[in-house]
Coordinates of C-alpha atoms in Angstrom, one line a residue:
M1 CA -0.1 0.0 0.0
N2 CA 1.3 3.4 -1.0
S3 CA 2.3 5.6 1.9
I4 CA 0.6 9.2 2.2
Y5 CA 4.2 10.5 1.7
R6 CA 4.4 9.0 -1.7
K7 CA 0.7 9.9 -2.6
L8 CA 1.3 13.5 -1.6
V9 CA 4.7 13.6 -3.8
I10 CA 2.7 12.0 -6.7
Y11 CA -0.4 14.2 -6.5
F12 CA 1.3 17.5 -6.1
L13 CA 4.1 16.7 -8.8
A14 CA 1.2 15.6 -11.0
L15 CA -0.8 19.0 -10.4
N16 CA 2.4 20.8 -10.8
L17 CA 3.3 19.2 -14.0
F18 CA -0.2 19.8 -15.2
A19 CA 0.0 23.5 -14.2
I20 CA 3.3 23.9 -16.0
G21 CA 2.3 21.9 -19.1
S22 CA -0.9 23.9 -19.4
V23 CA 0.9 27.2 -19.2
G24 CA 3.7 26.0 -21.5
I25 CA 1.3 24.7 -24.0
Y26 CA -0.9 27.8 -23.9
S27 CA 2.3 29.9 -24.2
Y28 CA 3.5 27.8 -27.0
Y29 CA 0.2 28.1 -29.1
K30 CA -0.1 31.8 -28.3
E31 CA 3.3 32.5 -29.6
K32 CA 2.9 30.3 -32.4
E33 CA -0.4 32.2 -33.3
A34 CA 1.5 35.6 -32.9
L35 CA 4.4 34.4 -35.1
L36 CA 2.1 33.3 -37.9
S37 CA 0.2 36.5 -37.6
R38 CA 3.6 38.4 -38.0
T39 CA 4.8 36.3 -40.7
F40 CA 1.5 36.8 -42.7
D41 CA 1.7 40.5 -42.0
Q42 CA 5.2 40.5 -43.4
L43 CA 4.2 38.4 -46.5
I44 CA 1.2 40.7 -47.0
S45 CA 3.6 43.7 -47.0
V46 CA 6.2 42.1 -49.4
R47 CA 3.4 41.1 -51.6
Q48 CA 1.8 44.6 -51.7
E49 CA 5.1 46.1 -52.2
K50 CA 5.9 44.0 -55.2
K51 CA 2.4 44.3 -56.5
N52 CA 2.5 48.1 -56.4
R53 CA 5.9 48.1 -58.1
I54 CA 4.7 45.6 -60.9
L55 CA 1.7 47.9 -61.3
S56 CA 3.9 51.1 -61.5
F57 CA 6.2 49.2 -64.0
F58 CA 3.3 48.6 -66.3
R59 CA 1.8 52.0 -65.8
Q60 CA 5.3 53.4 -66.9
R61 CA 5.0 51.2 -69.7
I62 CA 1.6 52.5 -70.7
N63 CA 2.8 56.0 -70.3
D64 CA 5.8 55.1 -72.7
M65 CA 3.2 54.2 -75.4
K66 CA 1.2 57.3 -74.7
N67 CA 4.3 59.3 -75.2
M68 CA 5.1 57.7 -78.4
A69 CA 1.4 58.2 -79.6
A70 CA 1.9 62.0 -78.7
V71 CA 5.0 62.5 -81.0
P72 CA 4.0 64.4 -83.8
G73 CA 3.9 62.4 -87.2
I74 CA 3.9 59.0 -85.3
T75 CA 1.2 58.1 -87.9
R76 CA 3.6 58.4 -90.8
I77 CA 5.4 55.3 -89.7
F78 CA 2.4 53.2 -91.3
D79 CA 2.6 55.1 -94.6
T80 CA 5.8 53.8 -95.9
L81 CA 8.4 51.4 -94.7
S82 CA 10.2 51.1 -98.2
G83 CA 13.4 52.3 -96.9
E84 CA 12.9 56.0 -96.9
K85 CA 15.3 58.1 -95.0
Q86 CA 12.6 59.8 -93.0
P87 CA 10.9 56.9 -91.4
L88 CA 14.3 55.2 -90.4
I89 CA 15.4 58.6 -88.8
F90 CA 12.1 58.5 -86.9
L91 CA 12.6 54.9 -85.9
S92 CA 16.1 55.9 -84.7
Y93 CA 14.6 58.5 -82.5
L94 CA 12.2 55.9 -81.1
E95 CA 15.1 53.5 -80.5
K96 CA 16.8 55.9 -78.3
Y97 CA 13.8 56.8 -76.4
L98 CA 12.8 53.1 -75.8
K99 CA 16.5 51.9 -75.0
N100 CA 16.6 54.5 -72.3
A101 CA 13.6 52.5 -70.7
G102 CA 15.6 49.3 -70.7
C103 CA 12.5 47.2 -70.8
Y104 CA 11.7 46.5 -74.5
R105 CA 13.0 43.8 -76.8
Q106 CA 11.5 44.8 -80.2
L107 CA 9.2 46.9 -81.9
I108 CA 6.3 45.5 -84.3
I109 CA 4.5 47.6 -86.6
L110 CA 1.3 45.9 -87.7
P111 CA -0.3 48.1 -90.5
E112 CA -3.9 47.7 -91.2
N113 CA -3.1 46.2 -94.5
G114 CA 0.1 44.3 -95.2
N115 CA 2.6 42.1 -93.4
A116 CA 4.0 43.1 -89.8
K117 CA 7.5 44.6 -89.7
V118 CA 9.6 43.7 -86.7
F119 CA 12.5 46.1 -85.7
Q120 CA 14.9 45.0 -83.0
F121 CA 16.4 47.8 -81.2
Q122 CA 19.9 47.0 -81.9
K123 CA 19.2 46.6 -85.6
I124 CA 16.6 49.2 -86.0
S125 CA 18.6 51.2 -88.4
K126 CA 18.8 48.0 -90.8
K127 CA 16.2 46.5 -92.9
P128 CA 13.3 45.2 -90.7
T129 CA 12.3 41.6 -90.4
F130 CA 8.9 40.9 -92.1
F131 CA 6.5 38.5 -90.5
K132 CA 5.0 36.1 -93.0
D133 CA 1.4 36.5 -94.2
T134 CA 0.4 33.6 -92.0
E135 CA 2.1 35.1 -89.0
T136 CA 0.6 38.4 -89.6
V137 CA -2.8 36.8 -89.7
F138 CA -2.0 35.2 -86.4
L139 CA -1.2 38.5 -84.9
R140 CA -4.4 40.0 -86.2
K141 CA -6.4 37.0 -84.9
A142 CA -4.5 37.2 -81.4
L143 CA -5.5 40.9 -81.2
N144 CA -8.9 40.8 -82.6
D145 CA -10.5 41.3 -79.2
K146 CA -8.6 44.6 -78.9
D147 CA -9.8 46.1 -82.1
S148 CA -12.3 48.3 -80.6
L149 CA -10.0 49.7 -77.9
R150 CA -8.8 53.0 -78.3
E151 CA -6.6 52.9 -75.1
T152 CA -3.3 51.3 -74.7
F153 CA -3.5 47.6 -73.7
I154 CA -1.1 45.0 -72.5
T155 CA -1.6 41.3 -73.5
E156 CA 0.1 37.9 -73.5
M157 CA 0.7 36.2 -77.0
Y158 CA 3.0 33.8 -78.7
L159 CA 5.5 35.4 -81.2
G160 CA 8.3 34.0 -83.3
P161 CA 8.1 32.1 -86.6
D162 CA 6.7 29.0 -84.9
K163 CA 4.3 30.9 -82.7
S164 CA 5.9 29.0 -79.6
K165 CA 7.6 32.0 -77.9
P166 CA 5.4 33.4 -75.2
S167 CA 5.6 37.2 -75.1
L168 CA 4.2 40.2 -72.9
V169 CA 3.2 42.8 -75.5
L170 CA 2.3 46.3 -75.1
G171 CA 0.1 47.6 -77.9
K172 CA -2.0 50.7 -79.2
H173 CA -4.3 51.2 -82.3
F174 CA -3.7 54.3 -84.3
F175 CA -6.3 56.0 -86.3
D176 CA -5.9 58.6 -89.2
R177 CA -7.8 62.0 -89.2
Q178 CA -11.0 60.5 -90.5
G179 CA -11.0 58.0 -87.6
R180 CA -10.0 55.1 -89.7
K181 CA -7.7 52.6 -88.1
I182 CA -4.4 52.4 -90.0
G183 CA -2.6 50.1 -87.9
M184 CA -1.3 48.8 -84.3
L185 CA 2.1 49.5 -82.8
L186 CA 3.4 46.7 -80.6
L187 CA 6.1 46.6 -78.0
E188 CA 7.6 43.3 -76.6
I189 CA 8.2 43.8 -73.0
K190 CA 11.4 42.0 -71.6
R191 CA 10.8 39.4 -68.8
K192 CA 13.9 40.6 -66.9
P193 CA 12.7 43.9 -65.4
I194 CA 9.7 42.0 -63.9
N195 CA 11.9 39.1 -62.7
T196 CA 14.2 41.8 -61.2
I197 CA 11.4 43.5 -59.4
M198 CA 10.3 40.1 -57.9
F199 CA 13.8 39.2 -56.9
D200 CA 14.9 42.6 -55.9
S201 CA 16.3 42.8 -52.3
P202 CA 16.7 39.0 -51.6
N203 CA 17.2 40.0 -47.9
N204 CA 13.6 41.5 -47.7
G205 CA 12.7 39.5 -44.6
L206 CA 11.4 36.3 -46.5
G207 CA 14.7 34.5 -45.3
K208 CA 16.2 31.5 -47.5
T209 CA 12.9 30.1 -48.9
G210 CA 10.7 33.2 -49.3
E211 CA 9.8 34.3 -52.7
V212 CA 7.4 36.3 -54.6
Y213 CA 6.0 35.2 -58.0
L214 CA 3.4 35.7 -60.6
V215 CA 1.0 33.2 -62.1
G216 CA -1.0 33.6 -65.3
S217 CA -4.6 32.9 -66.1
D218 CA -3.3 29.6 -67.6
Q219 CA -2.1 28.7 -64.0
R220 CA 1.5 28.8 -65.1
M221 CA 4.4 30.8 -63.6
R222 CA 5.2 34.2 -65.2
T223 CA 8.3 35.0 -63.3
R224 CA 11.3 32.8 -62.4
S225 CA 11.2 30.3 -59.5
R226 CA 13.7 30.5 -56.7
F227 CA 13.9 26.8 -56.7
L228 CA 13.3 25.5 -60.3
K229 CA 15.0 26.3 -63.4
N230 CA 13.1 27.3 -66.7
S231 CA 9.9 27.7 -64.6
V232 CA 8.5 30.6 -66.6
F233 CA 5.4 29.2 -68.6
R234 CA 6.4 25.7 -67.8
T235 CA 5.8 25.3 -63.9
K236 CA 2.1 25.0 -63.3
V237 CA 0.7 26.2 -60.1
T238 CA -2.5 24.8 -59.0
T239 CA -2.4 25.7 -55.2
P240 CA -5.5 26.9 -53.3
G241 CA -3.9 30.3 -53.1
A242 CA -3.1 30.8 -56.8
L243 CA -6.7 29.6 -57.8
D244 CA -8.3 31.9 -55.3
A245 CA -6.3 34.9 -56.4
L246 CA -7.0 34.0 -60.2
E247 CA -10.7 34.2 -59.1
G248 CA -10.1 37.6 -57.7
K249 CA -9.7 36.7 -54.1
T250 CA -7.2 38.0 -51.6
G251 CA -6.3 36.2 -48.6
E252 CA -3.5 34.4 -46.4
A253 CA -3.3 30.6 -45.9
Q254 CA -1.0 27.6 -45.3
F255 CA -0.9 24.9 -47.9
N256 CA 1.6 23.0 -50.0
D257 CA 3.1 25.1 -52.8
Y258 CA 4.0 24.0 -56.4
R259 CA 7.0 22.0 -54.9
H260 CA 4.7 20.1 -52.7
I261 CA 6.4 21.8 -49.7
P262 CA 4.3 23.3 -46.8
V263 CA 4.4 27.3 -47.0
L264 CA 2.7 30.2 -45.6
S265 CA 1.2 32.2 -48.4
A266 CA -0.3 35.7 -48.9
Y267 CA -1.9 36.0 -52.2
S268 CA -4.1 38.5 -54.2
P269 CA -5.1 39.2 -57.8
L270 CA -3.1 41.4 -60.1
H271 CA -5.2 42.9 -62.8
F272 CA -4.1 45.7 -65.1
S273 CA -5.0 46.6 -68.8
G274 CA -6.4 43.4 -69.8
I275 CA -3.8 41.2 -67.9
R276 CA -5.4 38.7 -65.1
W277 CA -2.6 37.5 -63.0
A278 CA -2.1 36.4 -59.4
I279 CA 0.6 37.4 -57.2
L280 CA 1.9 35.1 -54.3
A281 CA 4.3 35.9 -51.4
E282 CA 5.4 32.7 -49.7
I283 CA 7.9 31.2 -47.2
D284 CA 8.4 27.6 -46.3
L285 CA 6.6 26.8 -43.0
K286 CA 9.7 25.0 -41.7
E287 CA 11.8 28.2 -41.8
A288 CA 9.0 30.4 -40.7
M289 CA 8.5 28.2 -37.7
I290 CA 12.1 28.2 -36.6
P291 CA 11.7 31.0 -33.8
I292 CA 8.7 29.2 -32.4
Y293 CA 10.6 25.9 -32.3
S294 CA 13.1 27.9 -30.4
I295 CA 10.6 29.0 -28.1
R296 CA 9.1 25.6 -27.8
D297 CA 12.5 24.2 -26.8
N298 CA 13.0 27.0 -24.4
I299 CA 9.6 26.3 -22.9
I300 CA 10.5 22.6 -22.6
Y301 CA 13.7 23.3 -20.9
L302 CA 12.4 25.8 -18.5
S303 CA 9.4 23.6 -17.7
L304 CA 11.7 20.8 -16.9
L305 CA 13.9 23.0 -14.6
I306 CA 10.9 24.2 -12.8
A307 CA 9.5 20.6 -12.6
L308 CA 12.7 19.4 -11.0
L309 CA 12.8 22.4 -8.5
S310 CA 9.2 21.8 -7.7
A311 CA 9.7 18.2 -7.4
A312 CA 12.5 19.0 -4.6
I313 CA 10.2 21.5 -3.1
I314 CA 7.1 19.2 -3.1
T315 CA 9.2 16.3 -1.7
F316 CA 10.3 18.5 1.2
L317 CA 6.8 19.7 1.9
A318 CA 5.3 16.3 1.5
K319 CA 7.9 15.0 3.9
K320 CA 7.1 17.7 6.4
I321 CA 3.4 16.9 6.2
A322 CA 3.6 13.0 6.2
D323 CA 6.2 12.9 9.0
P324 CA 3.8 13.8 11.7
I325 CA 1.1 11.6 10.3
K326 CA 3.7 8.9 10.1
K327 CA 4.7 9.3 13.6
M328 CA 1.2 9.4 14.7
K329 CA 0.7 6.1 12.9
E330 CA 3.4 4.5 14.9
E331 CA 2.2 5.8 18.2
T332 CA -1.4 4.5 17.2
A333 CA 0.0 1.2 16.4
K334 CA 1.7 1.3 20.1
I335 CA -1.8 2.3 21.6
A336 CA -3.4 -0.7 19.5
S337 CA -0.9 -2.9 21.1
G338 CA -1.8 -1.7 24.7
E339 CA 0.9 0.8 25.2
Y340 CA -1.0 4.0 26.3
G341 CA 0.1 7.6 27.4
N342 CA 2.7 8.3 24.7
T343 CA 2.5 11.9 23.3
M344 CA 4.1 13.7 20.5
E345 CA 5.8 17.1 20.3
V346 CA 3.6 19.7 18.7
K347 CA 5.7 21.5 16.2
T348 CA 3.0 23.4 14.1
K349 CA 0.0 25.7 14.7
D350 CA -1.9 24.2 11.7
E351 CA -4.3 21.3 11.4
I352 CA -1.5 18.9 11.8
G353 CA -0.7 20.6 15.0
D354 CA -4.4 20.5 16.3
L355 CA -4.4 16.7 15.1
T356 CA -1.1 16.1 17.2
R357 CA -2.8 17.8 20.3
A358 CA -6.0 15.8 19.9
F359 CA -3.9 12.7 19.7
N360 CA -2.1 13.5 22.7
E361 CA -5.4 14.2 24.6
M362 CA -6.7 10.9 23.3
S363 CA -3.7 8.9 24.3
V364 CA -3.7 10.5 28.0
K365 CA -7.5 9.8 28.3
L366 CA -6.9 6.2 27.1
K367 CA -4.1 5.9 29.6
N368 CA -6.5 7.1 32.4
Q369 CA -9.4 4.9 31.1
A370 CA -7.0 1.9 31.0
D371 CA -5.8 2.6 34.5
R372 CA -9.5 3.0 35.5
L373 CA -10.5 -0.2 33.9
E374 CA -7.6 -2.0 35.3
K375 CA -8.5 -0.8 38.7
E376 CA -12.2 -1.8 38.3
K377 CA -11.2 -5.1 36.8
K378 CA -9.1 -5.7 40.0
L379 CA -11.9 -4.4 42.2
R380 CA -14.2 -6.8 40.4
L381 CA -12.0 -9.6 40.7
R382 CA -11.6 -9.0 44.5
S383 CA -15.3 -8.6 44.8
V384 CA -15.8 -11.9 43.2
L385 CA -13.1 -13.5 45.6
D386 CA -14.4 -11.6 48.7
A387 CA -18.1 -12.8 47.8
Q388 CA -16.7 -16.3 47.3
E389 CA -14.9 -16.2 50.6
K390 CA -17.8 -14.6 52.4
E391 CA -20.0 -17.3 51.1
R392 CA -17.7 -19.8 52.2
Q393 CA -17.6 -18.1 55.6
R394 CA -21.3 -17.9 55.8
L395 CA -21.6 -21.7 54.8
S396 CA -19.0 -22.5 57.4
R397 CA -20.7 -20.3 60.1
E398 CA -24.1 -21.8 59.3
L399 CA -22.6 -25.4 59.4
H400 CA -20.7 -24.6 62.6
D401 CA -23.4 -22.7 64.3
G402 CA -26.5 -24.4 62.9
L403 CA -25.8 -28.1 62.0
G404 CA -22.7 -28.7 64.1
P405 CA -24.5 -28.1 67.4
L406 CA -27.6 -30.2 66.3
L407 CA -25.6 -33.1 65.1
L408 CA -23.5 -33.0 68.1
T409 CA -26.3 -33.0 70.4
G410 CA -28.0 -35.8 68.6
K411 CA -24.8 -37.8 68.9
M412 CA -24.6 -37.2 72.5
K413 CA -28.2 -38.1 73.1
L414 CA -27.5 -41.4 71.2
E415 CA -24.5 -42.2 73.3
N416 CA -26.6 -41.6 76.5
A417 CA -29.3 -43.8 75.0
L418 CA -26.9 -46.8 75.2
E419 CA -26.7 -46.5 79.0
T420 CA -30.4 -45.3 79.5
E421 CA -33.0 -47.6 81.0
I422 CA -35.6 -49.0 78.8
K423 CA -38.3 -47.0 80.3
T424 CA -36.5 -43.6 79.3
L425 CA -35.2 -44.8 76.0
K426 CA -38.3 -43.9 74.1
K427 CA -38.1 -40.3 75.2
N428 CA -34.6 -40.0 74.2
I429 CA -35.3 -41.4 70.7
S430 CA -38.2 -38.9 70.4
E431 CA -35.6 -36.1 71.3
V432 CA -33.1 -37.3 68.7
I433 CA -35.9 -37.5 66.1
G434 CA -36.6 -33.7 66.9
L435 CA -32.9 -32.8 66.4
F436 CA -32.9 -34.6 63.0
S437 CA -36.0 -32.8 61.9
K438 CA -34.1 -29.3 62.9
T439 CA -31.1 -30.4 61.0
V440 CA -33.0 -31.3 58.0
Q441 CA -34.7 -27.7 58.1
E442 CA -31.4 -26.1 58.6
I443 CA -30.0 -27.9 55.6
R444 CA -33.1 -26.6 53.4
T445 CA -32.5 -23.1 54.5
I446 CA -28.8 -23.2 53.6
S447 CA -29.8 -24.7 50.3
N448 CA -32.3 -22.1 49.7
N449 CA -29.9 -19.3 50.4
M450 CA -27.5 -20.9 47.9
M451 CA -30.1 -21.5 45.2
P452 CA -33.8 -20.8 46.0
A453 CA -35.9 -23.8 45.1
G454 CA -39.0 -21.5 44.6
L455 CA -37.1 -19.5 41.9
K456 CA -36.8 -22.4 39.6
E457 CA -40.2 -24.1 40.6
F458 CA -42.7 -21.0 41.0
G459 CA -40.7 -18.1 39.2
L460 CA -39.0 -15.0 39.8
A461 CA -42.0 -13.0 41.3
V462 CA -42.8 -15.8 44.1
A463 CA -39.0 -16.2 44.7
L464 CA -38.6 -12.4 45.4
E465 CA -41.9 -12.3 47.5
N466 CA -40.8 -15.2 49.7
F467 CA -37.2 -13.8 50.0
C468 CA -38.7 -10.4 51.3
R469 CA -41.1 -12.2 53.7
Q470 CA -38.2 -14.2 55.1
M471 CA -35.9 -11.1 55.5
E472 CA -38.8 -9.2 57.0
G473 CA -39.4 -12.0 59.6
N474 CA -35.8 -12.2 60.5
N475 CA -35.0 -8.4 60.8
A476 CA -36.6 -5.3 62.3
V477 CA -37.5 -3.8 58.9
K478 CA -40.7 -3.5 56.9
I479 CA -40.2 -4.5 53.3
H480 CA -42.9 -3.5 50.7
C481 CA -42.7 -5.7 47.6
H482 CA -44.6 -4.9 44.4
I483 CA -44.2 -7.1 41.5
E484 CA -46.0 -7.0 38.1
L485 CA -44.7 -9.6 35.5
S486 CA -46.4 -11.1 32.4
K487 CA -44.9 -14.5 33.0
K488 CA -43.3 -16.8 35.7
H489 CA -40.0 -17.1 34.1
F490 CA -37.6 -15.1 31.8
D491 CA -34.3 -16.6 30.7
K492 CA -32.3 -18.4 33.5
T493 CA -29.6 -15.6 33.7
T494 CA -32.1 -12.8 34.0
D495 CA -33.9 -14.5 36.9
I496 CA -30.8 -15.4 38.9
Y497 CA -29.2 -12.1 38.4
L498 CA -32.3 -10.1 39.4
F499 CA -32.7 -12.3 42.4
R500 CA -29.1 -11.9 43.4
I501 CA -29.5 -8.0 42.8
A502 CA -32.3 -8.1 45.2
Q503 CA -30.3 -10.2 47.8
E504 CA -27.3 -7.9 47.7
A505 CA -29.4 -4.6 47.9
I506 CA -31.4 -5.7 50.9
N507 CA -28.3 -7.1 52.6
N508 CA -26.4 -3.7 51.9
V509 CA -29.6 -2.0 53.7
L510 CA -29.7 -4.3 56.5
K511 CA -26.0 -4.1 57.1
H512 CA -25.2 -0.2 56.5
A513 CA -28.4 2.0 56.1
G514 CA -30.1 1.4 59.4
A515 CA -33.5 1.8 57.4
T516 CA -36.8 1.0 58.8
E517 CA -38.6 0.6 55.5
I518 CA -37.5 -0.9 52.2
H519 CA -39.7 -0.5 48.9
I520 CA -39.0 -3.0 46.0
S521 CA -40.7 -2.7 42.7
L522 CA -40.3 -4.9 39.7
E523 CA -42.5 -4.1 36.6
E524 CA -42.5 -5.3 32.9
I525 CA -43.2 -2.4 30.6
E526 CA -42.8 -2.5 26.8
H527 CA -40.2 -5.2 26.7
H528 CA -38.3 -3.6 29.5
L529 CA -37.8 -4.7 33.2
Y530 CA -37.9 -1.7 35.6
F531 CA -36.3 -2.8 39.1
T532 CA -36.3 -0.2 41.8
I533 CA -35.1 -0.6 45.2
V534 CA -35.6 2.5 47.8
D535 CA -34.8 2.7 51.4
D536 CA -35.2 5.4 54.2
G537 CA -31.7 4.7 55.7
C538 CA -28.7 7.2 56.3
G539 CA -27.5 7.3 52.7
F540 CA -23.9 8.4 51.8
D541 CA -22.1 11.0 49.9
S542 CA -22.3 10.0 46.2
T543 CA -19.3 12.1 45.3
S544 CA -17.1 9.6 47.1
A545 CA -19.1 6.7 46.3
E546 CA -15.9 4.6 45.6
N547 CA -15.0 4.9 49.1
H548 CA -18.5 3.8 50.3
Q549 CA -20.1 1.3 47.7
G550 CA -18.2 -1.8 48.9
N551 CA -18.5 -5.0 47.1
G552 CA -22.3 -5.1 47.2
L553 CA -23.0 -2.2 44.6
V554 CA -20.1 -3.2 42.6
N555 CA -21.5 -6.7 42.1
I556 CA -24.9 -5.2 41.4
K557 CA -23.5 -2.9 38.7
E558 CA -21.6 -6.0 37.3
R559 CA -24.9 -7.8 37.0
V560 CA -26.6 -5.0 35.4
N561 CA -23.9 -4.4 32.8
L562 CA -24.0 -8.2 31.9
L563 CA -27.7 -8.0 31.4
N564 CA -27.1 -4.9 29.1
G565 CA -29.1 -2.8 31.4
Y566 CA -28.9 0.6 32.9
F567 CA -28.0 1.4 36.5
E568 CA -28.6 4.6 38.3
L569 CA -27.8 5.5 42.1
K570 CA -29.3 8.2 43.9
T571 CA -28.1 8.9 47.5
A572 CA -27.2 11.7 50.0
P573 CA -26.4 11.7 53.5
G574 CA -29.5 11.4 55.7
K575 CA -31.7 11.2 52.4
G576 CA -31.8 7.4 51.9
T577 CA -30.8 5.5 48.9
R578 CA -32.5 4.8 45.6
I579 CA -31.3 2.3 42.9
D580 CA -33.2 2.3 39.5
I581 CA -32.3 -0.5 37.2
D582 CA -33.6 -0.9 33.5
I583 CA -33.4 -4.2 31.7
P584 CA -34.1 -4.6 28.1
L585 CA -35.7 -7.9 27.2
T586 CA -34.6 -9.4 23.8

């Protein structure tokens, strides 16, 4: 069986670990929540900054086209491209203007009638490259939905002879003075400036795994990946964030990215001048969680340290609490083995101290009670022995004073009869017969005193009444006897004990009280026998009853206790004595 010391240590330690664990877990998840919130805020900030720069970049490109359109005589570029000096000089001017922007790869002139001409900026003074008729048709078809626009637009399309080169094109329709469309001017925008914006400032707080990238409406990347080569227009991004952003939604979430690695992502749509992209700022979850892992480890180490310190404190306190209880258990075992009176030192003023004081009081009381019981035991034993000795003395006295003289006289008369004459022999025999009759009567009296024959034959009530009449006849006292019983006999023990109680009580009154009247009442009421003995004698001081009761009252009490009854003594000097006895009938 576990000791209270071990239980206290286990309970307190478990409670302490629960409290430490609860605080640690709560702190960990609160810090994790705060870290995720800060990381998402940082991703949102980076995403918004990149988005603003991209939008600013494309607004600048649109302004470039507007500036070109505002140049006087720009429409003459569609009139002739047969190598006249003036258009070439004009194109040279455009080359210088557009080269300063550093964002364009080539210029495409698409007249309303005729094939498209391509001028690369480093070769703009030379003869232009002509798209074939089929390629021109492709261009017109790809830009067909832009025919009604008078504003500058940006679109994605495939250029090159095999129509496999994805390009980002800035375009504008031109009209003559009569409002007829005379052609379209297209500028192919380089990808490098856009990638530069996305990868600008690699130490922007996104760490080693953070990146910002664009996804087109075909769910393919529009900017280079930080982790994959040749990702533009090749890597498909179908993550929840990309799909939501392409549908026009803005948000933050945790999911697996295009590499199938868990990331934290902040996404939003990027719409401008006909372009519908998605921009995503992401960082690997593992890297983002590095600070919280450090916090988690610190919480674990600190919790273990606190737990060890608490265990030491709890062990000390538990020992301090359990030691008095353990000592009390040992002392209780001594009491159980009969060693009374031992006390413990009271060291505290709390409940343990109160318990120790109560234990000490109990131990002292048990000692006193044990001494009293031992004294009563000796007194009872002495009473029994004294009663036996008195009974023997009484029998000896009665035999000596009663039977002895009678038998001796009879013997002497028989001896005398041997020498008596025949005429007086009859008289002597008659006297001997009389002596034998007295001897028989004396034997009956002695026998009746030892065990009244009437008690067995006629019951308790008759035996008590006969005893009272006999004692009244032999002593100068008036005995009033009132008996009401439902039957002659109860159990043998009850009959004998109640008869002996009456004997003891009346003999005590006759020997010590000097009474003139004794009232005896024995009634049966509701399964109880109520026995009352009252005398008008001298009484005695009940406060010192131990010195005055003698063996008679002790024997009466003992018999009442054996019958599971109640005994009460009322007496005072000069007031007589009253004994009330209540015996339950089972």
